[in-house]
Coordinates of C-alpha atoms and ligand atoms in Angstrom, one line a residue:
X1 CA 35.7 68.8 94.8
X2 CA 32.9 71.1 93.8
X3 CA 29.5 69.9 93.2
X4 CA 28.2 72.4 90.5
X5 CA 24.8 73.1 89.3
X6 CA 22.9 73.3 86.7
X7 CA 20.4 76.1 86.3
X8 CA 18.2 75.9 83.1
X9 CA 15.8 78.7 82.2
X10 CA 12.5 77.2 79.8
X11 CA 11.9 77.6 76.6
X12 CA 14.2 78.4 73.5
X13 CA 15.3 76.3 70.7
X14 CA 18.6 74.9 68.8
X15 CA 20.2 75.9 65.9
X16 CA 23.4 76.1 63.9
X17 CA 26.0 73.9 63.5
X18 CA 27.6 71.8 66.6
X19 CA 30.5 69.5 66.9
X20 CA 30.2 67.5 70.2
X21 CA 33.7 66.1 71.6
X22 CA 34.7 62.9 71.1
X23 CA 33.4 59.3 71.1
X24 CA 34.1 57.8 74.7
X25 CA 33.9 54.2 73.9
X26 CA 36.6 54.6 70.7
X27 CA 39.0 57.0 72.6
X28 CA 39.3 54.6 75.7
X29 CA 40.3 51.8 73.4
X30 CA 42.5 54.0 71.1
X31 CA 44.8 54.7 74.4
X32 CA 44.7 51.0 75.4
X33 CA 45.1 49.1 71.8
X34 CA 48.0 52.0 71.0
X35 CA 49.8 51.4 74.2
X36 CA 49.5 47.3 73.8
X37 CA 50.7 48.2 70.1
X38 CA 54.5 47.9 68.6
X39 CA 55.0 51.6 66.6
X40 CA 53.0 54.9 67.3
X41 CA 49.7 55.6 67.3
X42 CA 48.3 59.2 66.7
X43 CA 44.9 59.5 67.8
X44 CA 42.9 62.7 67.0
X45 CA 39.6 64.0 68.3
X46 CA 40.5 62.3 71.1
X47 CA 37.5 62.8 73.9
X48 CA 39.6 64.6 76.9
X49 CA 36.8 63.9 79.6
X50 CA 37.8 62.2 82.8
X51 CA 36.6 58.8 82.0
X52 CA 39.1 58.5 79.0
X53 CA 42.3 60.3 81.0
X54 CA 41.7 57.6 83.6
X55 CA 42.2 55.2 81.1
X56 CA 45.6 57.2 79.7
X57 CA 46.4 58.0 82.7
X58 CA 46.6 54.0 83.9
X59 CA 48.9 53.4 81.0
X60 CA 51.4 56.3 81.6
X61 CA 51.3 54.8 85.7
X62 CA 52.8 51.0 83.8
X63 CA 55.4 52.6 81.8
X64 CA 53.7 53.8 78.2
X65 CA 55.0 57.4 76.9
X66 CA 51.8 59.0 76.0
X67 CA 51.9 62.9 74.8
X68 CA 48.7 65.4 75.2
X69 CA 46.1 65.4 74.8
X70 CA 46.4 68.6 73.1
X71 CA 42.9 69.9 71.2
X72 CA 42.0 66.5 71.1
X73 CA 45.5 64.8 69.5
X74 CA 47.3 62.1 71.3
X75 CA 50.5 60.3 70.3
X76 CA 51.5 56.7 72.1
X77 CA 54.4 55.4 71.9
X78 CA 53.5 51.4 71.8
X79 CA 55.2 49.1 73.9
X80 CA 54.1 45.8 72.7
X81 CA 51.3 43.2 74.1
X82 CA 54.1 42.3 76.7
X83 CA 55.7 45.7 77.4
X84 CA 53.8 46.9 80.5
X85 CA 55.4 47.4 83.9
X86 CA 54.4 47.2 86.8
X87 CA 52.5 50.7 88.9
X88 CA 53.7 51.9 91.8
X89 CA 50.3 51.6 93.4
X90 CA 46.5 50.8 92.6
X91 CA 45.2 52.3 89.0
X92 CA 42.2 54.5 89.9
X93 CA 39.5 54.6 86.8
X94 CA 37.7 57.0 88.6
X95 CA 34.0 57.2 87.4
X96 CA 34.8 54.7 84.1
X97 CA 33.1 51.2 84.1
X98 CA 34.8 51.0 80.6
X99 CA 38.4 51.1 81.9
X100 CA 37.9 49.0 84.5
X101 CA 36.1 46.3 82.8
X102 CA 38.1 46.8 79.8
X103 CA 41.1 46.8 81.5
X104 CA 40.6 43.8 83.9
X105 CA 40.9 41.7 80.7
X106 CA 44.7 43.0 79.5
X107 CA 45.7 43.4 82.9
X108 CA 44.9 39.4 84.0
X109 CA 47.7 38.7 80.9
X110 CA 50.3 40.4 82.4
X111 CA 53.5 39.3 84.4
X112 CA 52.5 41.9 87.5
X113 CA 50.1 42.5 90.3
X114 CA 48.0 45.3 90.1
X115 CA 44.9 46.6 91.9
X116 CA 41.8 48.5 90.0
X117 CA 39.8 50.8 92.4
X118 CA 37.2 53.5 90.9
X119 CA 34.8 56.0 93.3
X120 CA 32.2 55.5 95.5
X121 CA 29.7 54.9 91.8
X122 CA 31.9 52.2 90.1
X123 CA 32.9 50.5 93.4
X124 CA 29.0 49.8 93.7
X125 CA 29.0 48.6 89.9
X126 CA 28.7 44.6 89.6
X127 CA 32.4 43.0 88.2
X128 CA 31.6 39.0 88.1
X129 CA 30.4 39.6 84.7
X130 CA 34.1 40.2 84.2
X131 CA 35.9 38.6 86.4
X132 CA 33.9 35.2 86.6
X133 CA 34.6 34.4 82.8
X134 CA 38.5 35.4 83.4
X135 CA 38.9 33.0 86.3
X136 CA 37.5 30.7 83.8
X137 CA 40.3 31.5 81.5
X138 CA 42.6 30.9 83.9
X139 CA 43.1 34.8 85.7
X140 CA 43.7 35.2 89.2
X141 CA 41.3 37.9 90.1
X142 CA 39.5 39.0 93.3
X143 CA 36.9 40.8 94.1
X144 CA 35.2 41.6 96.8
X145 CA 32.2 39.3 98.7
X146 CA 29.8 41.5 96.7
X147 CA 31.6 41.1 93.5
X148 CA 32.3 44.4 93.2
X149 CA 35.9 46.5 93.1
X150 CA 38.7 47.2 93.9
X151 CA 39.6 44.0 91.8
X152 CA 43.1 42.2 92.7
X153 CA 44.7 40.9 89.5
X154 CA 47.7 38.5 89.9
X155 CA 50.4 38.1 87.6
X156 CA 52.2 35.5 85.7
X157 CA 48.9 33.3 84.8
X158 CA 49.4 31.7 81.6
X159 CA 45.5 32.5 80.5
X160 CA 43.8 29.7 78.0
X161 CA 40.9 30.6 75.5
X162 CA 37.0 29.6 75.8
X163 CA 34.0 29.7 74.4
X164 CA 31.7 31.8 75.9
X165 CA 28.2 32.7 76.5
X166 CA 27.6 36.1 77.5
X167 CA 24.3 36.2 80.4
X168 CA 24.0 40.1 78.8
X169 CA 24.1 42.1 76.2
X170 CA 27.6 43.9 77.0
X171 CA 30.0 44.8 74.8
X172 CA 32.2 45.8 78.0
X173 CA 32.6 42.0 78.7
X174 CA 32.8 40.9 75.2
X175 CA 35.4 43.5 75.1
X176 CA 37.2 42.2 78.0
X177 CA 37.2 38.9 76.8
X178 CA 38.4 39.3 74.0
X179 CA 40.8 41.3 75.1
X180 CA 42.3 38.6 77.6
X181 CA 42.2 36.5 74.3
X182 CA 45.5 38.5 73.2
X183 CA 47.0 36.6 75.6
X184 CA 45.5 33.5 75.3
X185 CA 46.5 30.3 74.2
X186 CA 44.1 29.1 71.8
X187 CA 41.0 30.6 70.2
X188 CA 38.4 32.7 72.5
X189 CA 35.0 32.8 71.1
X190 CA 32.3 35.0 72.8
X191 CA 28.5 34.6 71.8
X192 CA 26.4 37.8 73.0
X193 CA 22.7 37.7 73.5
X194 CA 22.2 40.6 71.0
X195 CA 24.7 42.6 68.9
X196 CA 26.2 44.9 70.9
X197 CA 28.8 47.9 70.0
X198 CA 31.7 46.2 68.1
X199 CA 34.7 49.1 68.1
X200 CA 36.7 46.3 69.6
X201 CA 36.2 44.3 66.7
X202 CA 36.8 47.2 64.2
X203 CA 39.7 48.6 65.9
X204 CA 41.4 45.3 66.4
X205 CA 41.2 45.0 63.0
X206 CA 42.5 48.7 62.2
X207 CA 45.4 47.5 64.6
X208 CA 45.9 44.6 62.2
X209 CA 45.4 41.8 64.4
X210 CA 42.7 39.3 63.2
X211 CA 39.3 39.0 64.1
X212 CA 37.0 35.6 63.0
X213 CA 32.7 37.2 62.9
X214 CA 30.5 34.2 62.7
X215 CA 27.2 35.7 62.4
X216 CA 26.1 38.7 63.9
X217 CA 26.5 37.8 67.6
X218 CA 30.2 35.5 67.7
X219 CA 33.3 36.8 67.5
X220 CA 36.4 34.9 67.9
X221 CA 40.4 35.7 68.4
X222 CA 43.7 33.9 68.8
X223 CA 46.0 34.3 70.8
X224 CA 49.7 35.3 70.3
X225 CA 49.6 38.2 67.8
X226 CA 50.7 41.6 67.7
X227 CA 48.8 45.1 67.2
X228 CA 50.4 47.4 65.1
X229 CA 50.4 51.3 65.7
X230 CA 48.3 53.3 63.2
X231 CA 46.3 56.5 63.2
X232 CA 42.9 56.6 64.5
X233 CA 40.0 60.0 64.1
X234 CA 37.8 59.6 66.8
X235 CA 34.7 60.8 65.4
X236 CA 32.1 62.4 67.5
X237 CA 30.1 60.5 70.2
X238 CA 26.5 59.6 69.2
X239 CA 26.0 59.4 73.0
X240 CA 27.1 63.1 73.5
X241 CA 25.1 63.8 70.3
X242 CA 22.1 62.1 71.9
X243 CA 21.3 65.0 74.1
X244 CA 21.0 67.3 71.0
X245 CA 19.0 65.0 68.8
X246 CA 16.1 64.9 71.5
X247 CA 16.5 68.6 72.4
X248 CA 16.0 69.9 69.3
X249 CA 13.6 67.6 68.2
X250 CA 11.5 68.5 71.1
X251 CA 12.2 72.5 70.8
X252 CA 9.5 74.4 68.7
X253 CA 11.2 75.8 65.5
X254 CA 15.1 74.1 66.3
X255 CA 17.3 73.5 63.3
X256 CA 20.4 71.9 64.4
X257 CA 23.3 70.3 62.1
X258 CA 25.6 67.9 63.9
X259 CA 28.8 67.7 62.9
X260 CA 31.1 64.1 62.0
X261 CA 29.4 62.1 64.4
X262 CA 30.1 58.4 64.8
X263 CA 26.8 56.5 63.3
X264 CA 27.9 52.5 63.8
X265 CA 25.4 50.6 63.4
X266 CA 26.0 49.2 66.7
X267 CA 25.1 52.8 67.8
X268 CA 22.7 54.5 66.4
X269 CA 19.2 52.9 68.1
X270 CA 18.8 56.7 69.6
X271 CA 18.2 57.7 65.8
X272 CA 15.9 54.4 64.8
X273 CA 13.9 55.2 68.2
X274 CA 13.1 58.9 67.9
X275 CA 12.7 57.9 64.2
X276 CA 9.7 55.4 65.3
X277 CA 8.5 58.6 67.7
X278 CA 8.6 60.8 64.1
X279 CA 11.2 62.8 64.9
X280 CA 13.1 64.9 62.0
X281 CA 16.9 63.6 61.9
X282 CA 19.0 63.4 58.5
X283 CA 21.9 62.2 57.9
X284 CA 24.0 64.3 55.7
X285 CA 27.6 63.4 54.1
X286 CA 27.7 59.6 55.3
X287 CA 31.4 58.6 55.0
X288 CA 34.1 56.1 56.6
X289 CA 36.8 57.8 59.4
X290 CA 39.4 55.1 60.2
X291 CA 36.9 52.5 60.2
X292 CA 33.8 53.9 61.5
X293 CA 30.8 54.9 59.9
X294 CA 30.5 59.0 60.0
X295 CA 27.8 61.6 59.2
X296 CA 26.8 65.0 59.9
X297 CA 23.1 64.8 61.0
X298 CA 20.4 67.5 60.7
X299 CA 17.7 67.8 63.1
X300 CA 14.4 69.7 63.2
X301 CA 11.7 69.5 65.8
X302 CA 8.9 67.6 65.1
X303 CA 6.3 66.5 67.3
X304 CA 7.0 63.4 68.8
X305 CA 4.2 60.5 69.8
X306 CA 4.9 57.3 72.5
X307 CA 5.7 54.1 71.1
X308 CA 6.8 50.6 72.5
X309 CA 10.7 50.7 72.3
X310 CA 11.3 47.6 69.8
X311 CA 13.7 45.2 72.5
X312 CA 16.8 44.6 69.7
X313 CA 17.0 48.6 69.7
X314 CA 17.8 48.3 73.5
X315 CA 21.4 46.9 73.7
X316 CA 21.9 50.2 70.4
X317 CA 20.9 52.4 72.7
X318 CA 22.0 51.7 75.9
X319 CA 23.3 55.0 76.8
X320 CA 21.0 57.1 75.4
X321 CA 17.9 56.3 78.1
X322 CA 18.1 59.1 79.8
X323 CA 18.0 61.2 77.0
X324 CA 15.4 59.6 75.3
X325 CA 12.9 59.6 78.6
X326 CA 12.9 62.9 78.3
X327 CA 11.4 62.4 74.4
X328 CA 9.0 60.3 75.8
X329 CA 8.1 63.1 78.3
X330 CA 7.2 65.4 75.4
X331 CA 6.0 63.0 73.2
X332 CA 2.0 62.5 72.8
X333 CA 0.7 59.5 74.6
X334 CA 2.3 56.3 76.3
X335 CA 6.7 55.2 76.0
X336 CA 7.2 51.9 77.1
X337 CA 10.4 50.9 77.5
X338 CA 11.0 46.9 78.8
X339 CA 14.2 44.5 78.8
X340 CA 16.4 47.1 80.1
X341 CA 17.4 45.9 83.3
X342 CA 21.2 46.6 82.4
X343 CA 19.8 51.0 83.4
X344 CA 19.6 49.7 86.8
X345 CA 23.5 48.8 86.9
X346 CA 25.2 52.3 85.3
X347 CA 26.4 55.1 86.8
X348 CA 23.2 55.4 88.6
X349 CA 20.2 53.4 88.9
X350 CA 18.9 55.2 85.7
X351 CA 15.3 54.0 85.8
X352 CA 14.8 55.2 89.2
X353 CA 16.7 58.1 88.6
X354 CA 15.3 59.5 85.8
X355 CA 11.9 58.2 87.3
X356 CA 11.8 60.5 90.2
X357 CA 13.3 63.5 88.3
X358 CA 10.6 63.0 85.8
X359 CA 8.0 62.6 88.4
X360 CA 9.5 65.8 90.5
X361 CA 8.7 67.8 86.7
X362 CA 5.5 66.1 86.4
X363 CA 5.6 63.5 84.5
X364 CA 3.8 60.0 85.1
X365 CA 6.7 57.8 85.2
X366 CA 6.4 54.5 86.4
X367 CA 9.4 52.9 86.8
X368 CA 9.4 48.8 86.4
X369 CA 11.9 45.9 86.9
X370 CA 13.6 46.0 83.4
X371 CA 12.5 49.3 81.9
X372 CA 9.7 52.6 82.7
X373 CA 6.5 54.0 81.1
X374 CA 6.5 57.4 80.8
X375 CA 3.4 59.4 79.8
X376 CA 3.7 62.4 77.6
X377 CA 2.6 65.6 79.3
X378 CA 3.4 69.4 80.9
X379 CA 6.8 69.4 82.5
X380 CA 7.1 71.6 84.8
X381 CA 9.7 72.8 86.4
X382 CA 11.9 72.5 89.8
X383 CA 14.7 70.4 90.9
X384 CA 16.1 67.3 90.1
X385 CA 18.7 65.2 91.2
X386 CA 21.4 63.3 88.9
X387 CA 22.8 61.1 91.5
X388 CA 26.3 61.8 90.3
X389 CA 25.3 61.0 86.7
X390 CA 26.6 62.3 84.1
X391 CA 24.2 61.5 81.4
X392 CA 21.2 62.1 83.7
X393 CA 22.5 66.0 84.4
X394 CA 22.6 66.4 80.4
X395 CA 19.2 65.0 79.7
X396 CA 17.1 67.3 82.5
X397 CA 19.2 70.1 81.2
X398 CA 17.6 70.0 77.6
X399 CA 14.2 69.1 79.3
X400 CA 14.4 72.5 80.1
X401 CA 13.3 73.5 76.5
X402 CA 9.7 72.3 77.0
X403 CA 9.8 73.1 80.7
X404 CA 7.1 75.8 82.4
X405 CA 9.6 77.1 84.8
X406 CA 12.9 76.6 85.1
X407 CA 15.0 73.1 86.3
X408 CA 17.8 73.3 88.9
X409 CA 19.8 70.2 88.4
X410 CA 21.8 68.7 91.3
X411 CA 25.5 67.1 91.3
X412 CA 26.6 67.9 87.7
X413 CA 30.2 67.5 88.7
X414 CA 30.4 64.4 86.4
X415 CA 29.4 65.9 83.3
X416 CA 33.2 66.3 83.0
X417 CA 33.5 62.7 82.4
X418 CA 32.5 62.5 79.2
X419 CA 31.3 65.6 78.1
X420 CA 33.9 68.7 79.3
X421 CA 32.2 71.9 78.1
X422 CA 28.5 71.0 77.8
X423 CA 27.1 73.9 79.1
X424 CA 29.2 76.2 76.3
X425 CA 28.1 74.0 73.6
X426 CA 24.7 73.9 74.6
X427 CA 24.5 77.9 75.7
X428 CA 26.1 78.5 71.7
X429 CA 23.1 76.1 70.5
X430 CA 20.4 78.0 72.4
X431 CA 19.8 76.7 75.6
X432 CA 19.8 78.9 78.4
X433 CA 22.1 77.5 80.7
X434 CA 24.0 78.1 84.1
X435 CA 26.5 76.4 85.5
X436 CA 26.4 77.1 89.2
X437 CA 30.0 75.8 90.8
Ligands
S3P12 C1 30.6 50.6 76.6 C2 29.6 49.7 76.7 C3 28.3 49.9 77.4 C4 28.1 51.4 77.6 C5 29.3 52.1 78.1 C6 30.4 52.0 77.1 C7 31.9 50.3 75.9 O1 28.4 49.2 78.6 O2 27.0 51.5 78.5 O3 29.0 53.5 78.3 O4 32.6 51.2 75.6 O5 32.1 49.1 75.6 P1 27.9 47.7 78.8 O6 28.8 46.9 78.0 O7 28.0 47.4 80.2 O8 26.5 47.7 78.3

């Protein structure tokens, strides 16, 4: 495979009016609760990055008639909770820790065998978060001695609810869990730390199959339902967005309008953070697309000061670290970022990561068990290295607007996981941008 670069010249700003493709969290479960459906399901806006066709990919390999994607639309033909057959070999998620975890849970209710492998990133990712509470349920599932994948999953285990704790904020478990609670006997009730992201809950519900909240942090199904198709619009992903909000909020004189983003409330601690730092965001048109809060948000720069990230924002804005160190590189004064471990266990190390890319630009970044404090300053410019990470290639990439000099960004290949076409969205926005194959 190629390795591209990025090559990012300084300066510049962002303007206009930007759709950014589609949420990654919402299309991965689309594809799985349509498949596990009886009827069709026609999904549109559909995000086609790697990390989603793993997930429709897996489903076509047990037997599900899938067409597309085509400009984002995708119609599954359901074949029931128990309709899956068996692959021909090991399902490959590729880069996705979503389909893996996600799919550890459906795949320890089915009648079949099946192995779950993923590349040399997700093989290193930890998996006894999942596969310790499924054994509990009754799942045969094996990992290896570290606990990481490929995962075994055997067939034909007749899988019992619990009530469970989570240890962390994840709505990858939770999802999991509740998930393997399809199949269940009994009731499964999961208790997270903190809220986390809840399109499981939602689209369950979209599906028609019933979901008990108690509170803001239980959630509770039964076992032995059915989904029914429907039609899900996948609105745009906040995460994607993420990379656009700090960019033009750190870009002298950028007016940037993004279009039908996805702005849960589980979501949307990028836009309460840079908020806190005094950035400029709006958001215009707020409406409901199958289910999921929606907005178009406006953006102006504004300049931006370091703050003490408020902990219940963490788990809201998981994935948009990266992005947001780079605010906090631009911003005046001290970011401090703690109860963040979960960074450490992503695609890369992103504390680290993002630590010595900031410190290569020159930034003071001090990098710390369960989070970073970054000091505001000159960036320069120079090369970094993403480590394979997609989200860690987009964020130096808009750095690149407050940079002296230009930044050469390493091992972009993986942008294509959940963001195909980045460097034509951006270049249309205003940043000057290369992509180097
Ligand atoms: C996701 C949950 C988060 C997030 C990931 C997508 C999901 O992971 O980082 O990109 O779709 O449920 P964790 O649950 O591990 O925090």
């Amino acid at each position: 495979m190629t390795d591209p670069i990025f090559v990012v010249e300084p300066g510049g700003a962002l303007h206009g009016r930007a759709r950014v493709p589609g949420d990654k969290s919402i299309s991965h479960r689309a594809i799985m609760f349509g498949s596990l459906a009886e009827g069709v399901t026609t999904i549109t806006g559909f995000l086609e990055g790697e990390d989603c066709l793993a997930t429709l990919k897996a489903f076509r390999a047990m037997g599900v008639h899938i067409d597309g994607p085509e400009e984002g639309r995708v119609v599954v033909q359901g074949v029931g909770l128990h309709g899956l057959r068996a692959p021909d070999g090991p399902l490959d998620m590729g880069n996705s820790g979503t389909s893996m975890r996600l799919m550890s849970g459906i795949l320890a209710g089915q009648a079949f065998d099946v192995v779950l492998t993923g590349d040399a990133s997700l093989t290193l990712r930890p998996m006894r978060r999942v596969t310790e509470p499924l054994a509990r349920m009754g799942a045969r599932i094996g990992s290896t001695a570290r606990g990481t994948a490929p995962l075994r999953i055997g067939g034909g285990q007749q899988l019992t609810g619990i009530d469970y704790e989570l240890p962390m904020a994840s709505a990858q478990v939770k999802s999991c869990l509740l998930l393997a609670g399809l199949y269940a006997e009994g009731v499964t009730r999961i208790t997270e730390p903190a809220p986390t992201r809840d399109h499981t809950e939602r689209m369950l519900e979209g599906f028609s199959y019933p979901v008990t909240r108690e509170g803001d942090r239980t959630v509770a199904v039964t076992g032995g339902g059915r989904l029914t198709g429907t039609e899900i619009d996948v609105p745009a992903d906040i995460s994607s967005a993420a990379f656009f909000l700090v960019g033009a909020s750190i870009a002298p004189g950028s007016d940037l309008v993004l279009e039908h983003v996805g702005v849960n409330p589980t979501r949307t601690g990028v836009i309460d953070i840079l908020r806190l730092m005094g950035a400029d965001i709006k958001m215009l048109n707020p409406r409901l697309a199958g289910g999921e809060p929606v907005a178009d948000l406006r953006v102006r720069h504004a300049p931006l000061r370091g703050i003490r990230i408020p902990g219940n924002l963490v788990p809201l804005a998981i994935d948009e670290f990266p992005a947001l160190f780079v605010a906090a590189a631009c911003a005046e004064g001290e970011t401090v970022l703690t109860g963040a471990e979960e960074l450490r266990v992503k695609e890369s190390d992103r504390i680290q990561v993002m630590a010595d890319g900031l410190t290569a630009l020159g930034i003071a970044a001090a990098p710390t068990p369960d989070g970073i404090v970054i000091r505001g300053g000159a960036l320069s410019g120079g090369t970094v290295d993403s480590r394979g990470d997609h989200r860690i290639a987009m964020s130096f990439a808009i750095a690149a607007l407050r940079a002296k000099s230009s930044i050469r960004i390493r091992d972009c290949a993986n942008v294509r996981t959940s963001f195909p076409g980045f460097a034509t969205l951006a270049r249309n926005a205003g940043l000057a941008i290369r992509e180097l194959a």
